[in-house]
Coordinates of C-alpha atoms and ligand atoms in Angstrom, one line a residue:
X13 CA 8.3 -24.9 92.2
X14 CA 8.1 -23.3 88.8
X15 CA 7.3 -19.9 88.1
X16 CA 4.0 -20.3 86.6
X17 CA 2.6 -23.3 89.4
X18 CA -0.5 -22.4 90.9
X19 CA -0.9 -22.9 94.2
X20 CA -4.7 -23.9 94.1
X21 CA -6.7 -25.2 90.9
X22 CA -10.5 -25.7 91.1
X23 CA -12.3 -28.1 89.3
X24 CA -15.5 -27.0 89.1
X25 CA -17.1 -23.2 89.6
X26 CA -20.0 -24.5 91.5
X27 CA -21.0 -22.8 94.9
X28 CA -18.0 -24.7 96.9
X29 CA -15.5 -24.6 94.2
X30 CA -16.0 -20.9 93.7
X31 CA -16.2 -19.9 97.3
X32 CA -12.7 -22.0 97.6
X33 CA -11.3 -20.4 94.8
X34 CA -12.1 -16.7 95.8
X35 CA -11.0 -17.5 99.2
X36 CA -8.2 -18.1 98.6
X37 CA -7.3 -15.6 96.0
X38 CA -8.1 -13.3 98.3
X39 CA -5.4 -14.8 101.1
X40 CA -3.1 -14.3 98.5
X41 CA -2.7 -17.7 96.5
X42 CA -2.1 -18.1 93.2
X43 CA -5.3 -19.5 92.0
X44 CA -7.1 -21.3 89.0
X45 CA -10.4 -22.0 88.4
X46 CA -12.1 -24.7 85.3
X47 CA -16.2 -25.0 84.6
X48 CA -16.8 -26.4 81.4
X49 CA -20.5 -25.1 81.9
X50 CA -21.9 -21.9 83.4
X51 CA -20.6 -20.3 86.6
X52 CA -22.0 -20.6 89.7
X53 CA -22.9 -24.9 89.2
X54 CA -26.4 -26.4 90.2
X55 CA -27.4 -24.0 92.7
X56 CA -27.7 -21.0 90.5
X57 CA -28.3 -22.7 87.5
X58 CA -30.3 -25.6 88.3
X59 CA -31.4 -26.1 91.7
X60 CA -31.7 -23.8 94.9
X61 CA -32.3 -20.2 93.0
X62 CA -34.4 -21.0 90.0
X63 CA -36.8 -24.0 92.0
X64 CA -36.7 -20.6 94.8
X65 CA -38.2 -18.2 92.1
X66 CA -40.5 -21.0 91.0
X67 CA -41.8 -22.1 94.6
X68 CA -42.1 -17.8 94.9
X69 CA -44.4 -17.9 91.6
X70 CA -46.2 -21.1 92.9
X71 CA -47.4 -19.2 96.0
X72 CA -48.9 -16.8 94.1
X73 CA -52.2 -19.1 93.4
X74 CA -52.7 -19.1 97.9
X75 CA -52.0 -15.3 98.1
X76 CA -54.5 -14.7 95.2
X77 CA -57.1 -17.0 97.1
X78 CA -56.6 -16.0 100.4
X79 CA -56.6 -12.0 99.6
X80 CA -60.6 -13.0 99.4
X81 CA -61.5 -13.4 102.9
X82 CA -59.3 -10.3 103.9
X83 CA -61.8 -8.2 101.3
X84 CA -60.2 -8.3 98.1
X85 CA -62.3 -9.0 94.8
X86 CA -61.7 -8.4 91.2
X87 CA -60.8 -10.6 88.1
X88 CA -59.3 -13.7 88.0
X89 CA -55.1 -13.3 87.6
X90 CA -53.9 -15.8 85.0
X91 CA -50.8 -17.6 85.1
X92 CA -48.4 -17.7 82.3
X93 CA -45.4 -20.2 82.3
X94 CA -42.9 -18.3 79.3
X95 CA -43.4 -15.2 81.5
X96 CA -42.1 -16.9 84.5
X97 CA -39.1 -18.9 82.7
X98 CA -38.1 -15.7 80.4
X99 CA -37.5 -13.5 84.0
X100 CA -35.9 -16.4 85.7
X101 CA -33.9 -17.5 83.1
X102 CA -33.0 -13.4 83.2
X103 CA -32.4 -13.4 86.8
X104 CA -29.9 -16.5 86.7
X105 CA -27.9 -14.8 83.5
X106 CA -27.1 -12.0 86.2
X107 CA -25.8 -14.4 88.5
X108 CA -23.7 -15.8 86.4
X109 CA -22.3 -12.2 85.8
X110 CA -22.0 -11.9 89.4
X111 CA -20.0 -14.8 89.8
X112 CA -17.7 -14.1 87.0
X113 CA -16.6 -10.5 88.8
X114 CA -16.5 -12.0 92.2
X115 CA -13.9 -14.3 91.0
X116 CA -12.1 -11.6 88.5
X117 CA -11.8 -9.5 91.7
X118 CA -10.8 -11.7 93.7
X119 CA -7.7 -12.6 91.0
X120 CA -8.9 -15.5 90.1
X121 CA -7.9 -16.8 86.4
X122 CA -11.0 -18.6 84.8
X123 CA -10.8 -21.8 82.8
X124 CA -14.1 -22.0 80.6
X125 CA -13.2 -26.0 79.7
X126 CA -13.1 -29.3 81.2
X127 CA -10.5 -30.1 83.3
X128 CA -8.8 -33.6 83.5
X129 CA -6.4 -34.5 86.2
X130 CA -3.4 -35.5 84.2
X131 CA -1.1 -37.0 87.1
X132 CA -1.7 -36.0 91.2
X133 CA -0.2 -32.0 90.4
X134 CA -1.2 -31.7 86.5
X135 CA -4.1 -30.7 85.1
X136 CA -5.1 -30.5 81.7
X137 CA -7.4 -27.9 80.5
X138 CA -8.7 -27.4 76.8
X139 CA -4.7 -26.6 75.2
X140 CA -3.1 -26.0 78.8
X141 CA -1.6 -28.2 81.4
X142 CA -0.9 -26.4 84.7
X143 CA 0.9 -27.7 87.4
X144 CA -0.8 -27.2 91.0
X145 CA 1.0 -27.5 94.7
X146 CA -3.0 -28.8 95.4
X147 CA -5.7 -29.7 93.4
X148 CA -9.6 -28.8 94.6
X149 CA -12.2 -31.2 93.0
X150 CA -15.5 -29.5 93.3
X151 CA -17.4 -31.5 90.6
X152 CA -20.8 -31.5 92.3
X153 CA -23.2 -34.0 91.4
X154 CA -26.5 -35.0 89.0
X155 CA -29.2 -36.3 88.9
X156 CA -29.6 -40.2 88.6
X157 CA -32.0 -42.1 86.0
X158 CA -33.7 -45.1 87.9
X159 CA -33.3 -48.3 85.2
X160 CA -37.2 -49.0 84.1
X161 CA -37.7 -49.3 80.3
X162 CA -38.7 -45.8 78.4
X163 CA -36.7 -44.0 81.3
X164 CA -34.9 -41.7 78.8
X165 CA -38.4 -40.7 78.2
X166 CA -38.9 -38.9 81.9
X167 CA -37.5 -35.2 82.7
X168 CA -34.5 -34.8 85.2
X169 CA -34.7 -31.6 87.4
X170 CA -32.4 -29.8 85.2
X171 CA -34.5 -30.2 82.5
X172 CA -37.9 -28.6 84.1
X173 CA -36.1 -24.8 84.5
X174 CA -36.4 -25.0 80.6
X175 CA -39.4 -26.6 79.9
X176 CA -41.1 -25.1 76.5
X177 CA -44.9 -25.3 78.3
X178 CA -46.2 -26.0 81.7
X179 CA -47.4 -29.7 81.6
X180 CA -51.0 -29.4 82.4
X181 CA -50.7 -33.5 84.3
X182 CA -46.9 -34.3 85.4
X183 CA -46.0 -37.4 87.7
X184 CA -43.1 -37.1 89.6
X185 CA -40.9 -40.1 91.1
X186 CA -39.2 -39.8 94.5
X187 CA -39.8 -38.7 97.8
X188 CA -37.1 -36.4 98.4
X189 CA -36.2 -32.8 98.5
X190 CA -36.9 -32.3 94.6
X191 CA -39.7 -34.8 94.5
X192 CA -41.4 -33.0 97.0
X193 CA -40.8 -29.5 96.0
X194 CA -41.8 -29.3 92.5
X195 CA -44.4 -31.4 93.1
X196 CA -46.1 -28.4 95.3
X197 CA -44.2 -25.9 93.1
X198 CA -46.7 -27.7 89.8
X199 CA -49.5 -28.1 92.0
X200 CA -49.6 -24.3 93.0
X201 CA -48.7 -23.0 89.0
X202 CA -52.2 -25.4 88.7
X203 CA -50.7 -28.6 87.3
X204 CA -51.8 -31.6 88.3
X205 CA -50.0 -33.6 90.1
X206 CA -49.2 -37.4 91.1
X207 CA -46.1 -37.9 93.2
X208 CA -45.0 -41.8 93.2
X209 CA -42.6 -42.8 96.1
X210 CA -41.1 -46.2 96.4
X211 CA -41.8 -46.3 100.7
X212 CA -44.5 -45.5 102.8
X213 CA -44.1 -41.9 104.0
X214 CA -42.3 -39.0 101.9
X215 CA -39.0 -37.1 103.2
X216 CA -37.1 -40.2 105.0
X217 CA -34.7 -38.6 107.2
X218 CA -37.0 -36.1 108.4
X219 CA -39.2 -35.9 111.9
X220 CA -42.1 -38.7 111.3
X221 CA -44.6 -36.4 112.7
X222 CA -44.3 -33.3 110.2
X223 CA -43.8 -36.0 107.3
X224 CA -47.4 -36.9 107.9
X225 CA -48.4 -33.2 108.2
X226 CA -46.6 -32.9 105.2
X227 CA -48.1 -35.3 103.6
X228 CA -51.7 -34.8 104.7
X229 CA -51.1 -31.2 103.9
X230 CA -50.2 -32.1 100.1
X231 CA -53.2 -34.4 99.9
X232 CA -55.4 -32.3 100.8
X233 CA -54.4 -29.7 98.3
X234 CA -54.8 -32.4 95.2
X235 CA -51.8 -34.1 95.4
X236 CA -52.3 -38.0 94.2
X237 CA -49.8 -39.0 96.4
X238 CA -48.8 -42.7 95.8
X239 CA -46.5 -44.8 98.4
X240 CA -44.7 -48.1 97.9
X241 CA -45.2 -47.9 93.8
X242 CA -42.4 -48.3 91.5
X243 CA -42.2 -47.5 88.2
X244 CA -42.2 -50.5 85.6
X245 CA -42.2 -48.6 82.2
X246 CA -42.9 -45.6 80.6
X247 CA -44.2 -45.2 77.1
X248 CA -45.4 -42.5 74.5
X249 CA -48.7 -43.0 73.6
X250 CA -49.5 -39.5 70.8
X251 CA -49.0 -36.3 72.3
X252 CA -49.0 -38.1 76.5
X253 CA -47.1 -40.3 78.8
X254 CA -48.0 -43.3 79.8
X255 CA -46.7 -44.6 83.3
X256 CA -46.9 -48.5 84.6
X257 CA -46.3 -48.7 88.1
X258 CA -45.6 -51.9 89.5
X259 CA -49.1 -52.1 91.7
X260 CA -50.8 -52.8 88.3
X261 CA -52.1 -48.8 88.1
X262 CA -51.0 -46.5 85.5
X263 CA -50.9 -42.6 85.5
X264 CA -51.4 -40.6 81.7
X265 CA -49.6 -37.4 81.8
X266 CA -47.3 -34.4 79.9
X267 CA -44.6 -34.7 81.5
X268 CA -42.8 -37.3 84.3
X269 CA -39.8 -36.1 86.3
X270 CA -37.7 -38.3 87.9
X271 CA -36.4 -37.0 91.4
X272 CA -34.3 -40.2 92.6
X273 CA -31.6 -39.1 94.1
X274 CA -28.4 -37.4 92.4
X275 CA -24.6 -39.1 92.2
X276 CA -21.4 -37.0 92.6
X277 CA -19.9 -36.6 89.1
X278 CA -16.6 -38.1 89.6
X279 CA -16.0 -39.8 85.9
X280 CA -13.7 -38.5 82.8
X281 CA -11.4 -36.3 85.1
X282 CA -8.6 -38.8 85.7
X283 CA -9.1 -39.2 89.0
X284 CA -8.2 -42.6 89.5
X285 CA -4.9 -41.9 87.6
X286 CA -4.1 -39.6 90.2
X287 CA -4.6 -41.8 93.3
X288 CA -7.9 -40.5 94.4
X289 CA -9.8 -43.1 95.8
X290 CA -14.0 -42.9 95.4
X291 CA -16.6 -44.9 97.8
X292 CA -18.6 -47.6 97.4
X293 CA -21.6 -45.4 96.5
X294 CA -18.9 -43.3 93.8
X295 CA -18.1 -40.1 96.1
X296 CA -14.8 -39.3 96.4
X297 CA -13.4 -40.3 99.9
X298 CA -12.4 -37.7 102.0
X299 CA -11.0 -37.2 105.5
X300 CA -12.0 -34.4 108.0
X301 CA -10.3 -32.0 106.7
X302 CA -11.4 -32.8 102.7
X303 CA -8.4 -34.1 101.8
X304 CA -8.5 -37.3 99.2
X305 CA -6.7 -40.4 99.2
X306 CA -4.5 -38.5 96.9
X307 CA -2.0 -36.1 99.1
X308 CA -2.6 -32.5 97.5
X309 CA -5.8 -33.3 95.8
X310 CA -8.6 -32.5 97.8
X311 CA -12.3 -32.8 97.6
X312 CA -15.7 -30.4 99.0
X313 CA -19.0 -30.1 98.1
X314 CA -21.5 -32.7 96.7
X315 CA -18.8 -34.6 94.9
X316 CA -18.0 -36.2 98.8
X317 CA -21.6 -36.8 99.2
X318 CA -21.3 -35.8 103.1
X319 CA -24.4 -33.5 103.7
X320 CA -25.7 -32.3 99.8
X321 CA -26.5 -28.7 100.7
X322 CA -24.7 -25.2 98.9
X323 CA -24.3 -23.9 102.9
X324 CA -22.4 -27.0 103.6
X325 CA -20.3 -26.6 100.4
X326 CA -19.6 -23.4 100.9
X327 CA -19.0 -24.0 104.4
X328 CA -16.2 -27.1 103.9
X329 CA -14.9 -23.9 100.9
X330 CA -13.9 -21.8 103.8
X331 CA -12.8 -24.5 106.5
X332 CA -10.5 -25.7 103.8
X333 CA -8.9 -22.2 102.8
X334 CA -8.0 -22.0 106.5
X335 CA -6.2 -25.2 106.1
X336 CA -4.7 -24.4 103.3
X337 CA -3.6 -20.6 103.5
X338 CA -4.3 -19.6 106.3
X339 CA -2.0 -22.1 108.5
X340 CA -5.5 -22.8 110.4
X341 CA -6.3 -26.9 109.8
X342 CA -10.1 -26.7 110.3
X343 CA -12.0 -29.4 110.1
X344 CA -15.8 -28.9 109.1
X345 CA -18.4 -29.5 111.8
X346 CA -22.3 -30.7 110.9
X347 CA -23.7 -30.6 113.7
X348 CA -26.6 -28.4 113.6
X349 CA -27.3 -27.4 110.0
X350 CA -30.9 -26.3 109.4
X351 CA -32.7 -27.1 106.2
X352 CA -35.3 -26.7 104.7
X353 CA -37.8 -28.6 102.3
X354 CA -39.5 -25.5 100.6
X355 CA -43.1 -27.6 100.1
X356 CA -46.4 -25.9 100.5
X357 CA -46.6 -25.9 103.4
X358 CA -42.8 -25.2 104.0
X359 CA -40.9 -27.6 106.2
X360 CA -37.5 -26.9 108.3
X361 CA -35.4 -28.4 110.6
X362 CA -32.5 -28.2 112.5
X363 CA -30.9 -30.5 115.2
X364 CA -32.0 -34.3 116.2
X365 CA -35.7 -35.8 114.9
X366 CA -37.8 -36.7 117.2
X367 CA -37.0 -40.8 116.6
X368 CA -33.2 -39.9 116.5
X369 CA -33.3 -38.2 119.8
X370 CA -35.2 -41.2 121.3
X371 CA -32.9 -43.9 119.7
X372 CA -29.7 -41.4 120.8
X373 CA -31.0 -40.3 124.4
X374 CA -32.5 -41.9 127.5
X375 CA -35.1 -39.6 127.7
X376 CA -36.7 -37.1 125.6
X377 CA -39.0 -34.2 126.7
X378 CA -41.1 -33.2 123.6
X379 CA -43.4 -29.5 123.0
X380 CA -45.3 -29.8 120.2
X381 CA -48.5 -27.3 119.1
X382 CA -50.5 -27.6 116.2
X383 CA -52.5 -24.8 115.1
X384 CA -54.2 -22.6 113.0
X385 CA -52.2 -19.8 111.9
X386 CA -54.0 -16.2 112.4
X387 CA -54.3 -15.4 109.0
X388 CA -56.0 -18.4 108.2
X389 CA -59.2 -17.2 110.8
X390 CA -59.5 -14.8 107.9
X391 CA -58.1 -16.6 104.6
X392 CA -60.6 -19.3 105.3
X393 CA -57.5 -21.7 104.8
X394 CA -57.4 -25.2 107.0
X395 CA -53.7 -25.8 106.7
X396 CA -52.7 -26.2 109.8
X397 CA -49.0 -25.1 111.5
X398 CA -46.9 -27.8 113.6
X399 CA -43.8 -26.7 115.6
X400 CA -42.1 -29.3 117.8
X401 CA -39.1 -28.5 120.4
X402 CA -37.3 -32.0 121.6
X403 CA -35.3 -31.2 125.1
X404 CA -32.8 -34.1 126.3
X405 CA -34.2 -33.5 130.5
X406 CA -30.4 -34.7 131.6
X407 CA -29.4 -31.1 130.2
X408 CA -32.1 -29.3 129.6
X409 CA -30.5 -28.8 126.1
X410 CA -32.7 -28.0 123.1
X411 CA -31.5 -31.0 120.7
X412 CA -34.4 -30.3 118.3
X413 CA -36.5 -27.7 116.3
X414 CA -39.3 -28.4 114.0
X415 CA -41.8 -26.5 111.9
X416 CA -44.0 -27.0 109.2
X417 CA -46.0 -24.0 107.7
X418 CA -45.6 -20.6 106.6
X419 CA -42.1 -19.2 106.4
X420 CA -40.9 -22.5 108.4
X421 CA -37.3 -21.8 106.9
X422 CA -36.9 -18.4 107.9
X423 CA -37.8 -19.3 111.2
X424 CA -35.9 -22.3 111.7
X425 CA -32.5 -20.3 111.0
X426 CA -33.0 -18.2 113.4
X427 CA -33.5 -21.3 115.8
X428 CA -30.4 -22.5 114.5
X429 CA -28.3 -20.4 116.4
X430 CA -29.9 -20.9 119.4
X431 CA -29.1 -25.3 118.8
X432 CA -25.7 -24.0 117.7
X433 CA -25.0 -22.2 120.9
X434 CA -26.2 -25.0 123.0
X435 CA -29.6 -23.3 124.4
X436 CA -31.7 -24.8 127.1
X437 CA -35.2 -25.2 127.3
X438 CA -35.2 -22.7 130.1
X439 CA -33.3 -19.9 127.4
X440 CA -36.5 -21.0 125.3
X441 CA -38.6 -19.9 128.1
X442 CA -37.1 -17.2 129.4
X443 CA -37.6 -15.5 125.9
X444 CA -40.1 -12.9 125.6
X445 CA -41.9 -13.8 121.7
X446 CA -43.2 -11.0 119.3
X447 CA -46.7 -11.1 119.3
X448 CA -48.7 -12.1 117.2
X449 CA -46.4 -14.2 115.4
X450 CA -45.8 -18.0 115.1
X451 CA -41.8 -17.8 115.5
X452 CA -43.6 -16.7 119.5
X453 CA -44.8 -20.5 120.0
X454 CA -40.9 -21.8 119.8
X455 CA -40.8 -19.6 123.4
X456 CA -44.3 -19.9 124.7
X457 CA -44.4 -23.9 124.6
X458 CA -44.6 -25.3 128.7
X459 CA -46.8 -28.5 128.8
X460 CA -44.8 -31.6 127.3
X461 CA -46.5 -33.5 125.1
X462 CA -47.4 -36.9 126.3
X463 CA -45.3 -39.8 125.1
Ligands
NDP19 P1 -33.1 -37.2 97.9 O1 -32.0 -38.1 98.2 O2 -33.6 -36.2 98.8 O3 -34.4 -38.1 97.5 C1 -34.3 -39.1 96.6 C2 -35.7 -39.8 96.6 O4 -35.8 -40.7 95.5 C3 -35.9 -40.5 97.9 O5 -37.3 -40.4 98.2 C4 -35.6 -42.0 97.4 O6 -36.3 -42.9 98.2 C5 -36.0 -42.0 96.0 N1 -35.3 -42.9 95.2 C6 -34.0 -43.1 95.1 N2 -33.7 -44.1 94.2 C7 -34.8 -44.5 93.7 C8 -35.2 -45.5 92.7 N3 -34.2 -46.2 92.1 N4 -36.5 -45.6 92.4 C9 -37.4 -44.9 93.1 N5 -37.2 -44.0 94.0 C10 -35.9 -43.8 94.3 O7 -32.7 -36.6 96.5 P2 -33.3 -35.5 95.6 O8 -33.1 -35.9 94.2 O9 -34.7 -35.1 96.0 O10 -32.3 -34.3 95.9 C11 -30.9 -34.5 95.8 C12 -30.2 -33.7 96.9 O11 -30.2 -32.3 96.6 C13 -30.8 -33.8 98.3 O12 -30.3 -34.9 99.0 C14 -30.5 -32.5 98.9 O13 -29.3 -32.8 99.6 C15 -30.3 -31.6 97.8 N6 -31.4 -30.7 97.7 C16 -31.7 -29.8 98.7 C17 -32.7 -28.9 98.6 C18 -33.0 -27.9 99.7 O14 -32.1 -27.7 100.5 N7 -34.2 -27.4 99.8 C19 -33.6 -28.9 97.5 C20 -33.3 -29.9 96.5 C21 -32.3 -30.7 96.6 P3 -35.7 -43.5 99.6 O15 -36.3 -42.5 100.6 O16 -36.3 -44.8 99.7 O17 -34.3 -43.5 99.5

């Protein structure tokens, strides 16, 4: 070992890489960490906390209309787009401070450049090559362009946190997490909004019964939802968009966002000349314990394309510092991980969908209750609330929460614990609720729901 090897170098100071990196700093390693853009990656700078501060100012629009029934009256508040992007862009600036003295503390010597593997324990970075007893690629991912002809013409979701104006009409392609979220987030600032998704109900992957809630729910508040269209071409026609979609319709708007999907960014660091093998979808390959194909090189976050969440990234961060330093070989478990789609209505989830528990089990017990939330007997609102519970009988266990409406993500977490710690239906019941809430109906639910 030579004097100056490190014994841990990070590429990338995203939410995994920099939790790995402070980690183990702080168990005493010797650590180095590169990000040749701004610290803290796609969470903080373009993804979970600005789209958070936007879905906060999106709100805004319901509280305003809402406040109404409960008595309130005065002028109309306007909305104003620079105001919102000037405090955010304020509020991530502060982060990134953040970020930089949690590493600093920790000991951790920052690399502001691109880092390129140069053989399995070198790496180069802007003048410097350091050697490394292990190498931590924490690249993350972006966003992918679906091929259709004018494509370069569409926004990506990095590109709407800058955006010069609100687009008054913006038509957003996908059905996902982004897709769905900013397409409530532009509907509530008073956009409006066409979301285009290639199958037949948004949020694959999710319970069937709150995407349809979901769904409805978005309708119903002006959404021009459009399923099984594709788009064929997009063109500038003066000062709009046009968008062909492959049913023959077209959709004129200011702006078009492409939420596809994103890929793990895994090219120009040198990773095949260091033995580190990538899947067939381009993720680096990993075993349980986020080690790559490649001995000491070893991979976390979205860049492995396992489950794309910063609690997961920062979770496989930590379960590979006690590998590493902490002579603890902990392999990461996902089993159980709430998330959240933070629509209007919100929906959250955590453990098996309802059509994953019946494929999984031989029998399914299932609570559901769809109601309107108290506030709304005053608001005037008709959005409805759905929570569902899914119970395997054999055990009684609770393999499934559910919940679409209002704060559906705080509550869920919170429900999380209880999947975590293997909870029955009869812990459920035996749970006095806080009343009058709708976390109470998780606890008060007794009639199953007929199949
Ligand atoms: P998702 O994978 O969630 O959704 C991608 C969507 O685009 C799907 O509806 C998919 O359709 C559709 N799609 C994919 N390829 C094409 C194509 N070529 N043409 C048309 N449609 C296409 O990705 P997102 O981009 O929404 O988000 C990326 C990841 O970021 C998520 O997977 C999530 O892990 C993370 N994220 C998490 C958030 C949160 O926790 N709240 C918020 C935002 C992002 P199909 O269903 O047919 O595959």
């Amino acid at each position: 070992m030579t004097s100056n090897e490190l014994d841990l170098f990070v590429i990338g100071a995203g939410s995994g890489g920099v939790r790995a990196a402070r980690m183990a700093a702080s168990a005493g390693a010797r650590v180095a960490i590169a990000e040749e853009r701004d610290l803290g990656g796609t969470c903080v700078n373009v993804g979970c906390i600005p789209k958070k501060l936007m879905v906060y100012a999106s709100h805004h629009r319901d509280e305003i209309e809402d406040s109404v029934g409960f008595g309130w009256s005065g002028p109309e508040p306007t909305f104003n787009w620079n105001t919102l992007i000037e405090n955010k862009d304020r509020e991530i600036l502060r982060l990134n401070g953040i970020y930089r003295s949690l590493l600093q503390d920790a000991g951790v010597e920052i690399l502001e450049s691109r880092a390129v593997l140069l053989d399995p324990n070198i790496v180069g970075c802007g003048s410097q090559e350091r050697s490394a007893r292990n190498i931590l690629i924490a690249t993350g991912g972006r966003p992918t362009r679906p091929e259709f002809p004018g494509n370069d013409l569409a926004l990506i979701s990095d590109d709407v946190f800058e955006l010069a104006e609100q687009p008054k009409r913006i038509a957003i392609l996908g059905g996902g997490y982004i897709a769905v979220e900013f397409a409530n987030i532009f509907e509530g600032l008073g956009s409006k909004v066409s979301l285009l998704y290639r199958r037949e109900l948004i949020l694959r992957g999710f319970d069937r019964e709150l995407r349809l809630e979901l769904e409805g729910a978005m309708r119903a508040r002006g959404i021009d939802i459009r399923n099984e269209v594709r788009a064929i071409g997009l063109q500038r026609r003066g000062g709009e968009l046009v968008l062909d979609l492959d049913d023959g319709s077209t959709i004129v708007a200011d702006q078009v966002l492409l939420a596809t999907g994103r890929t793990p960014s895994t090219s120009g660091i040198g990773l095949r000349r260091a033995g580190v093998e990538l899947d067939r979808e381009g993720a680096v390959r990993v075993d349980d314990y986020s080690r790559t194909s490649a001995a000491h090189i070893w991979a976390i976050g979205d860049v492995t394309n396992r489950m794309n969440l910063t609690p997961v990234a920062i979770a496989e961060a930590m379960a590979l510092v006690d590998t590493l330093f902490r002579d603890t070989p902990t392999a990461m478990n996902y089993r159980d991980i709430a998330t959240a789609v933070f629509g209007q209505p919100c929906l959250s989830s955590v453990g098996l969908t309802e059509e994953e528990a019946r494929d999984s089990l031989a029998e399914v017990d299932v609570y559901r209750s769809r109601f309107l939330p108290l506030r709304h007997t005053l608001s005037g609102r008709s959005e409805r609330t759905l929570i569902k519970l899914l119970v395997d009988p054999s055990s009684d266990r609770v393999v499934g929460a559910h919940m679409l409406g209002p704060d559906a993500a705080e509550i869920i977490q919170g429900l999380a614990i209880a999947l975590k710690s293997g909870a029955t239906k009869a812990h459920f019941d035996a749970t006095v609720g806080i009343h009058p809430t709708t976390a109470e109906e998780f606890v008060t639910m007794r009639t199953r729901a007929e199949p």
